[in-house]
Short mmCIF file of C-alpha atoms and ligand atoms in Angstrom, two decimals:
data_model
loop_
_atom_site.label_atom_id
_atom_site.label_comp_id
_atom_site.label_asym_id
_atom_site.label_seq_id
_atom_site.Cartn_x
_atom_site.Cartn_y
_atom_site.Cartn_z
CA MET A 1 0.00 0.00 0.00
CA LEU A 2 2.74 2.45 0.94
CA GLU A 3 5.69 0.65 -0.65
CA ARG A 4 6.82 3.95 -2.17
CA LEU A 5 7.37 5.32 1.33
CA ARG A 6 9.27 2.30 2.67
CA PHE A 7 12.68 3.20 4.07
CA PRO A 8 15.24 2.02 1.48
CA LEU A 9 17.86 -0.02 3.32
CA ALA A 10 20.53 1.11 0.87
CA ALA A 11 19.89 4.71 1.93
CA SER A 12 20.86 4.01 5.55
CA ARG A 13 23.35 6.46 7.00
CA GLY A 14 24.99 3.42 8.56
CA ARG A 15 26.78 2.88 11.83
CA ARG A 16 28.92 5.25 13.88
CA TYR A 17 31.82 2.76 13.66
CA PRO A 18 31.88 1.11 10.22
CA GLU A 19 31.64 -2.68 10.23
CA PRO A 20 31.82 -5.27 7.44
CA SER A 21 28.43 -6.47 6.30
CA HIS A 22 27.05 -9.85 7.36
CA ALA A 23 26.69 -12.82 5.01
CA TYR A 24 22.94 -13.26 5.35
CA ARG A 25 21.51 -10.65 7.73
CA ASN A 26 21.00 -7.07 6.64
CA ASP A 27 21.84 -4.12 8.90
CA PHE A 28 18.35 -3.69 10.36
CA GLN A 29 18.08 -7.42 11.07
CA ARG A 30 21.43 -7.25 12.85
CA ASP A 31 20.24 -4.26 14.88
CA ARG A 32 17.13 -6.19 15.89
CA ASP A 33 19.32 -9.11 17.00
CA ARG A 34 21.72 -6.83 18.90
CA ILE A 35 18.74 -5.37 20.74
CA VAL A 36 17.38 -8.81 21.66
CA HIS A 37 20.81 -9.86 22.97
CA ALA A 38 21.33 -6.69 25.02
CA ARG A 39 21.16 -6.62 28.81
CA ALA A 40 18.65 -3.79 28.64
CA PHE A 41 16.30 -6.15 26.79
CA ARG A 42 16.54 -8.89 29.42
CA ARG A 43 16.02 -6.36 32.19
CA LEU A 44 12.60 -5.50 30.75
CA GLU A 45 11.40 -8.77 32.28
CA ASP A 46 11.59 -7.33 35.76
CA LYS A 47 10.38 -3.82 35.01
CA THR A 48 6.85 -2.77 35.83
CA GLN A 49 4.37 -2.19 33.05
CA VAL A 50 1.43 -1.13 35.21
CA PHE A 51 1.13 -3.50 38.17
CA SER A 52 4.41 -3.47 40.06
CA GLU A 53 3.74 -6.32 42.48
CA PRO A 54 1.27 -8.37 40.54
CA ASN A 55 -1.00 -10.78 42.35
CA SER A 56 -1.08 -12.88 39.22
CA ASP A 57 1.48 -14.64 37.06
CA HIS A 58 -0.38 -13.50 33.98
CA PHE A 59 -0.02 -9.72 34.10
CA ARG A 60 2.23 -8.00 31.60
CA ASN A 61 5.70 -6.88 32.46
CA ARG A 62 7.65 -4.55 30.21
CA LEU A 63 9.16 -7.46 28.25
CA THR A 64 5.88 -9.15 27.36
CA HIS A 65 4.42 -5.71 26.58
CA THR A 66 7.38 -5.08 24.26
CA ILE A 67 6.74 -8.35 22.41
CA GLU A 68 3.08 -7.39 21.97
CA VAL A 69 4.08 -3.98 20.58
CA SER A 70 6.50 -5.65 18.21
CA GLN A 71 3.85 -8.03 16.85
CA ILE A 72 1.36 -5.22 16.26
CA ALA A 73 3.99 -2.94 14.68
CA ARG A 74 5.21 -5.73 12.37
CA THR A 75 1.70 -6.54 11.22
CA VAL A 76 1.07 -2.89 10.38
CA ALA A 77 4.46 -2.40 8.69
CA GLY A 78 4.06 -5.59 6.66
CA THR A 79 0.54 -4.70 5.55
CA LEU A 80 1.61 -1.19 4.55
CA GLY A 81 4.64 -2.47 2.63
CA LEU A 82 7.17 -0.80 4.96
CA ASP A 83 10.44 -2.25 6.26
CA GLU A 84 9.47 -4.85 8.88
CA ASP A 85 13.01 -5.31 10.17
CA LEU A 86 13.52 -1.62 10.96
CA THR A 87 10.06 -1.53 12.54
CA GLU A 88 10.75 -4.62 14.63
CA ALA A 89 14.13 -3.34 15.86
CA LEU A 90 12.51 -0.06 16.95
CA ALA A 91 9.58 -1.80 18.63
CA LEU A 92 11.85 -4.14 20.59
CA ALA A 93 13.93 -1.20 21.86
CA HIS A 94 11.05 1.22 22.42
CA ASP A 95 10.99 0.83 26.23
CA PHE A 96 14.75 0.47 26.81
CA GLY A 97 14.92 3.81 28.58
CA HIS A 98 12.21 3.11 31.13
CA PRO A 99 13.45 3.16 34.71
CA PRO A 100 12.20 0.72 37.38
CA PHE A 101 8.60 1.17 38.59
CA ALA A 102 7.33 2.58 35.30
CA HIS A 103 5.98 6.13 35.43
CA ALA A 104 6.38 6.40 39.20
CA GLY A 105 10.11 5.77 38.81
CA GLU A 106 10.33 8.20 35.94
CA ALA A 107 8.50 10.94 37.86
CA GLU A 108 10.74 10.51 40.90
CA LEU A 109 13.98 10.50 38.89
CA ASN A 110 12.79 13.62 37.13
CA ARG A 111 12.01 15.25 40.49
CA GLN A 112 15.48 14.38 41.81
CA MET A 113 17.16 15.71 38.67
CA ALA A 114 15.16 18.96 38.89
CA ARG A 115 17.00 19.74 42.14
CA PHE A 116 20.09 20.12 39.95
CA GLY A 117 18.33 22.04 37.19
CA ASP A 118 18.41 18.85 35.12
CA ARG A 119 15.81 16.28 34.08
CA PHE A 120 15.27 12.63 33.25
CA ASP A 121 14.00 11.75 29.79
CA HIS A 122 13.48 8.08 28.96
CA ASN A 123 14.17 8.51 25.24
CA LEU A 124 17.50 10.17 25.92
CA HIS A 125 18.31 7.51 28.49
CA ALA A 126 17.58 4.76 25.95
CA LEU A 127 20.08 6.33 23.56
CA ARG A 128 22.72 6.60 26.29
CA LEU A 129 22.21 2.88 26.96
CA VAL A 130 22.70 1.72 23.40
CA GLU A 131 25.51 4.23 22.77
CA GLY A 132 27.53 3.58 25.91
CA PHE A 133 26.32 1.57 28.87
CA GLU A 134 25.80 -1.61 26.88
CA GLN A 135 29.39 -2.84 26.62
CA ARG A 136 29.86 -6.08 24.71
CA TYR A 137 32.10 -5.28 21.75
CA ALA A 138 35.89 -4.90 21.74
CA ARG A 139 36.06 -2.25 19.07
CA PHE A 140 33.37 0.23 20.13
CA PRO A 141 31.18 1.24 23.07
CA GLY A 142 27.47 0.45 22.96
CA LEU A 143 25.69 -1.58 20.29
CA ASN A 144 26.80 0.54 17.30
CA LEU A 145 23.25 0.57 15.89
CA THR A 146 22.44 2.13 12.52
CA PHE A 147 21.56 5.81 12.36
CA GLU A 148 17.90 5.06 11.55
CA VAL A 149 17.38 2.93 14.66
CA ARG A 150 19.03 5.57 16.85
CA GLU A 151 16.99 8.32 15.18
CA GLY A 152 13.79 6.33 15.71
CA MET A 153 14.66 5.91 19.39
CA ALA A 154 15.39 9.64 19.74
CA LYS A 155 12.07 10.50 18.09
CA HIS A 156 10.07 7.70 19.69
CA SER A 157 7.33 9.88 21.12
CA ARG A 158 8.04 13.33 19.71
CA ASP A 159 9.92 15.28 17.09
CA PHE A 160 12.18 18.22 17.97
CA ASP A 161 13.73 21.28 16.41
CA GLN A 162 17.37 22.25 16.04
CA GLY A 163 18.84 23.17 19.43
CA GLU A 164 15.84 21.94 21.42
CA PHE A 165 17.91 18.99 22.62
CA PRO A 166 21.50 19.89 21.68
CA GLU A 167 22.59 16.28 22.30
CA LEU A 168 20.18 15.17 19.55
CA ASP A 169 21.24 17.64 16.87
CA GLU A 170 22.76 14.89 14.72
CA TYR A 171 19.33 13.21 14.34
CA LEU A 172 17.85 15.52 11.70
CA PRO A 173 16.03 18.02 13.91
CA GLY A 174 12.97 19.61 12.35
CA GLN A 175 12.37 16.50 10.22
CA ARG A 176 9.89 13.69 10.66
CA PRO A 177 11.34 10.18 11.11
CA PRO A 178 10.56 7.49 8.48
CA LEU A 179 7.08 5.91 8.68
CA GLU A 180 8.56 2.76 10.24
CA ALA A 181 9.52 4.86 13.26
CA GLN A 182 6.28 6.83 13.28
CA LEU A 183 4.28 3.62 13.75
CA ILE A 184 5.92 2.60 17.00
CA ASP A 185 4.29 5.07 19.38
CA LEU A 186 0.83 4.18 18.02
CA ALA A 187 1.45 0.43 18.12
CA ASP A 188 2.60 0.98 21.71
CA GLU A 189 -0.63 2.81 22.52
CA ILE A 190 -2.81 0.07 21.00
CA ALA A 191 -0.84 -2.62 22.82
CA TYR A 192 -0.92 -1.02 26.26
CA CYS A 193 -4.54 0.19 26.14
CA THR A 194 -5.88 -3.25 25.31
CA ALA A 195 -3.42 -5.17 27.50
CA ASP A 196 -4.07 -2.94 30.51
CA LEU A 197 -7.79 -3.45 29.96
CA ASP A 198 -7.17 -7.20 30.00
CA ASP A 199 -5.06 -7.07 33.18
CA ALA A 200 -7.49 -4.70 34.90
CA PHE A 201 -10.41 -7.01 34.03
CA GLU A 202 -8.44 -9.97 35.35
CA ALA A 203 -7.63 -8.04 38.54
CA GLY A 204 -11.32 -7.29 39.06
CA MET A 205 -10.77 -3.54 38.68
CA LEU A 206 -13.11 -3.21 35.69
CA THR A 207 -16.24 -5.08 34.58
CA ILE A 208 -17.51 -5.61 31.03
CA ASP A 209 -20.36 -3.18 31.78
CA GLU A 210 -18.04 -0.47 33.09
CA ILE A 211 -15.87 -0.79 29.98
CA GLY A 212 -18.93 -0.66 27.71
CA ALA A 213 -20.25 2.45 29.48
CA ALA A 214 -16.99 4.31 28.85
CA VAL A 215 -16.18 2.93 25.41
CA PRO A 216 -19.24 2.66 23.10
CA ARG A 217 -17.33 0.63 20.50
CA SER A 218 -16.52 -1.96 23.14
CA ALA A 219 -20.20 -2.10 24.17
CA ALA A 220 -21.22 -2.77 20.54
CA ILE A 221 -18.56 -5.47 20.18
CA GLN A 222 -19.57 -7.11 23.45
CA GLU A 223 -23.24 -7.15 22.43
CA ALA A 224 -22.38 -8.94 19.19
CA ILE A 225 -20.24 -11.46 21.09
CA GLU A 226 -23.07 -12.22 23.53
CA THR A 227 -25.40 -12.89 20.62
CA GLN A 228 -22.81 -15.11 18.92
CA PHE A 229 -21.67 -17.03 22.01
CA PRO A 230 -24.59 -16.72 24.48
CA GLY A 231 -23.49 -19.66 26.67
CA SER A 232 -19.82 -18.70 27.01
CA PRO A 233 -18.47 -17.63 30.40
CA PRO A 234 -18.03 -13.86 30.81
CA ARG A 235 -14.23 -14.13 30.77
CA ILE A 236 -14.25 -15.87 27.39
CA GLN A 237 -16.77 -13.35 26.06
CA PHE A 238 -14.51 -10.56 27.30
CA LEU A 239 -11.47 -12.06 25.55
CA GLU A 240 -13.40 -12.61 22.31
CA GLY A 241 -14.36 -8.93 22.48
CA LEU A 242 -10.82 -7.81 23.32
CA ARG A 243 -9.50 -9.48 20.17
CA LEU A 244 -12.01 -7.59 18.06
CA LEU A 245 -11.11 -4.37 19.83
CA ILE A 246 -7.39 -4.86 19.06
CA ASP A 247 -8.33 -5.62 15.46
CA TRP A 248 -10.46 -2.46 15.26
CA LEU A 249 -7.58 -0.30 16.50
CA VAL A 250 -4.89 -1.95 14.35
CA THR A 251 -7.08 -1.68 11.25
CA GLY A 252 -7.66 1.93 12.24
CA LEU A 253 -3.91 2.54 12.29
CA ILE A 254 -3.43 0.94 8.87
CA GLU A 255 -6.34 2.82 7.26
CA GLY A 256 -5.61 6.12 9.02
CA THR A 257 -2.01 6.07 7.84
CA VAL A 258 -2.89 5.16 4.24
CA ASP A 259 -5.48 7.92 4.19
CA ALA A 260 -3.14 10.55 5.67
CA ALA A 261 -0.40 9.61 3.18
CA ARG A 262 -2.83 9.88 0.28
CA ARG A 263 -4.22 13.27 1.36
CA SER A 264 -0.76 14.72 2.02
CA GLY A 265 0.43 13.84 -1.49
CA VAL A 266 3.79 12.51 -0.21
CA GLU A 267 5.58 10.39 -2.81
CA SER A 268 8.95 9.60 -1.24
CA LEU A 269 10.85 9.22 2.01
CA ASP A 270 12.11 12.79 1.59
CA ASP A 271 8.52 14.04 1.39
CA VAL A 272 7.70 12.12 4.58
CA ARG A 273 10.70 13.70 6.31
CA ARG A 274 9.79 17.22 5.19
CA HIS A 275 6.05 16.95 5.83
CA PRO A 276 5.04 19.28 8.71
CA GLN A 277 3.20 16.51 10.60
CA ARG A 278 3.63 12.83 11.18
CA LEU A 279 1.53 10.74 8.81
CA ALA A 280 1.08 7.62 10.94
CA ARG A 281 -2.22 7.95 12.72
CA LEU A 282 -5.43 6.16 13.61
CA ALA A 283 -8.53 6.86 11.53
CA PRO A 284 -10.95 9.22 13.38
CA GLU A 285 -13.32 6.63 14.90
CA PRO A 286 -10.71 4.17 16.20
CA SER A 287 -8.75 7.20 17.43
CA GLU A 288 -11.78 8.25 19.49
CA THR A 289 -12.03 4.69 20.85
CA ALA A 290 -8.37 4.81 21.90
CA ALA A 291 -8.91 8.16 23.63
CA GLN A 292 -11.93 6.76 25.52
CA LEU A 293 -9.91 3.71 26.56
CA LYS A 294 -7.14 5.92 27.89
CA ARG A 295 -9.58 8.07 29.86
CA LEU A 296 -11.11 4.94 31.40
CA LEU A 297 -7.71 3.46 32.28
CA TYR A 298 -6.45 6.69 33.84
CA GLY A 299 -9.57 7.11 35.92
CA SER A 300 -10.16 3.52 37.04
CA VAL A 301 -6.72 1.89 36.92
CA TYR A 302 -3.63 4.11 36.74
CA ASN A 303 -4.98 6.64 39.28
CA SER A 304 -6.82 4.09 41.42
CA ALA A 305 -6.17 4.02 45.18
CA ALA A 306 -4.55 0.58 44.93
CA LEU A 307 -1.99 1.66 42.34
CA GLN A 308 -1.54 5.05 43.97
CA GLN A 309 -0.25 3.42 47.12
CA GLU A 310 2.20 1.27 45.16
CA ARG A 311 3.27 4.37 43.31
CA GLU A 312 4.11 6.30 46.46
CA GLN A 313 6.14 3.43 47.92
CA SER A 314 8.05 3.07 44.67
CA MET A 315 8.86 6.77 44.51
CA GLU A 316 10.08 6.69 48.09
CA GLN A 317 12.50 3.86 47.33
CA VAL A 318 13.89 5.62 44.26
CA ALA A 319 14.37 8.82 46.32
CA LEU A 320 16.19 6.95 49.11
CA LEU A 321 18.56 5.28 46.69
CA PHE A 322 19.25 8.48 44.77
CA GLU A 323 20.18 10.32 47.96
CA TYR A 324 22.35 7.45 49.13
CA PHE A 325 24.45 7.14 45.96
CA LEU A 326 24.76 10.90 45.65
CA GLY A 327 26.54 10.84 49.01
CA ASN A 328 28.37 7.55 48.29
CA PRO A 329 29.18 7.48 44.56
CA GLU A 330 31.99 4.99 45.19
CA GLY A 331 29.28 2.53 46.28
CA MET A 332 28.15 2.19 42.64
CA PRO A 333 29.78 -0.45 40.44
CA GLU A 334 31.98 0.44 37.46
CA PRO A 335 31.65 2.25 35.12
CA TYR A 336 29.35 4.43 37.24
CA SER A 337 31.74 4.90 40.19
CA VAL A 338 34.49 6.02 37.77
CA LEU A 339 32.16 8.26 35.75
CA ALA A 340 30.95 9.96 38.93
CA ARG A 341 34.47 11.39 39.37
CA GLU A 342 34.47 12.82 35.84
CA GLN A 343 30.87 13.93 35.33
CA ALA A 344 28.13 15.52 37.40
CA ALA A 345 27.35 12.93 40.08
CA HIS A 346 23.56 13.42 39.88
CA ARG A 347 23.62 12.44 36.19
CA VAL A 348 25.62 9.28 36.83
CA VAL A 349 23.45 8.28 39.81
CA CYS A 350 20.38 8.81 37.63
CA ASP A 351 21.82 6.60 34.87
CA TYR A 352 22.68 3.88 37.37
CA ILE A 353 19.24 3.83 38.99
CA ALA A 354 17.39 4.14 35.67
CA GLY A 355 19.09 0.96 34.43
CA MET A 356 17.95 -1.09 37.43
CA THR A 357 15.14 -3.61 37.42
CA ASP A 358 12.39 -3.30 40.03
CA GLY A 359 13.74 -6.35 41.84
CA PHE A 360 17.34 -5.12 41.89
CA LEU A 361 16.27 -1.71 43.17
CA ARG A 362 14.24 -3.24 46.01
CA LYS A 363 17.09 -5.59 46.87
CA THR A 364 19.60 -2.72 46.92
CA VAL A 365 17.38 -0.64 49.21
CA ARG A 366 17.01 -3.63 51.55
CA HIS A 367 20.69 -4.49 51.42
CA LEU A 368 21.73 -0.93 52.29
CA ASN A 369 19.16 -0.89 55.05
CA LEU A 370 17.75 2.39 53.80
CA SER A 371 14.61 3.80 55.29
CA LEU A 372 13.13 7.19 56.01
MG1 MG B 401 5.71 0.88 25.74
#
């Protein structure tokens, strides 16, 4: 459908440190594999998606969420005729920069950094990981990913202008990323909205009726399912409906993007880059469904009393650890303890904590006997 806008592999700006090509994997396939073999990828397994101490073995963590995003993004890229390998690499790395305890951890790190007139940004952190902290090659630091994968990570959730983030000035400020990269944020949104609905239903935080009241499309789907499978248990009816809801949103992303590309008149990758807005988008009705889902999840799940309490405890632990390592930078392992002598200590402490898993952070707080 949009083959003309597919990123041409041969046009890649390549790697920071040139490497010989591989016999049977192209550069984007190699990037995908490097991402899967990275420590940051394995750590996603013990990073909170929404529920930080789940009462069930079935809730998503950031790794299973990442795999769901990757499947959705690949389906969309493949259907549109875009580069699936580039899309997959970006999807698999899209949450690399997330600190422990999800948004609670991010908010607390940001609060700590603000004391020093600085801030924490998970996209920038993800780049610092793949450019430096992942150390597994003799000839270069980091994973030496192609420019397009690094650009897609830098522009994961937003574009920027020249000078807005001086450290990102090499990533074509003022330009849109290729469509492969534009898809990721939307595939992420579809994946987490529907998965969080599933986990919240499983946790007893939302009923089918409550979902239907907030999301008319879901009510219509559920009504059709009840007619089709009247004897099925509610949980199976819910899951049948959830599949249709995912399908509705994914189809909306495919059709919305095709439509936006057609209306904009873009004919090439250069046109995509120079277009004033991103072209990947959901069609209007599915977009409204996604917005209703988000409102429901914020009101009934993310900001619920149960999660709020978890959130406060998590923030407290991050704060304790930040304060401790600020006063005892030599207590961090290498390379952080060495870097803390050369760079601003608050930045190094932030990098160290942001890389931790939930479990490792809790263990460290316990081990150091830290408490208020
Ligand atoms: Mg995500």
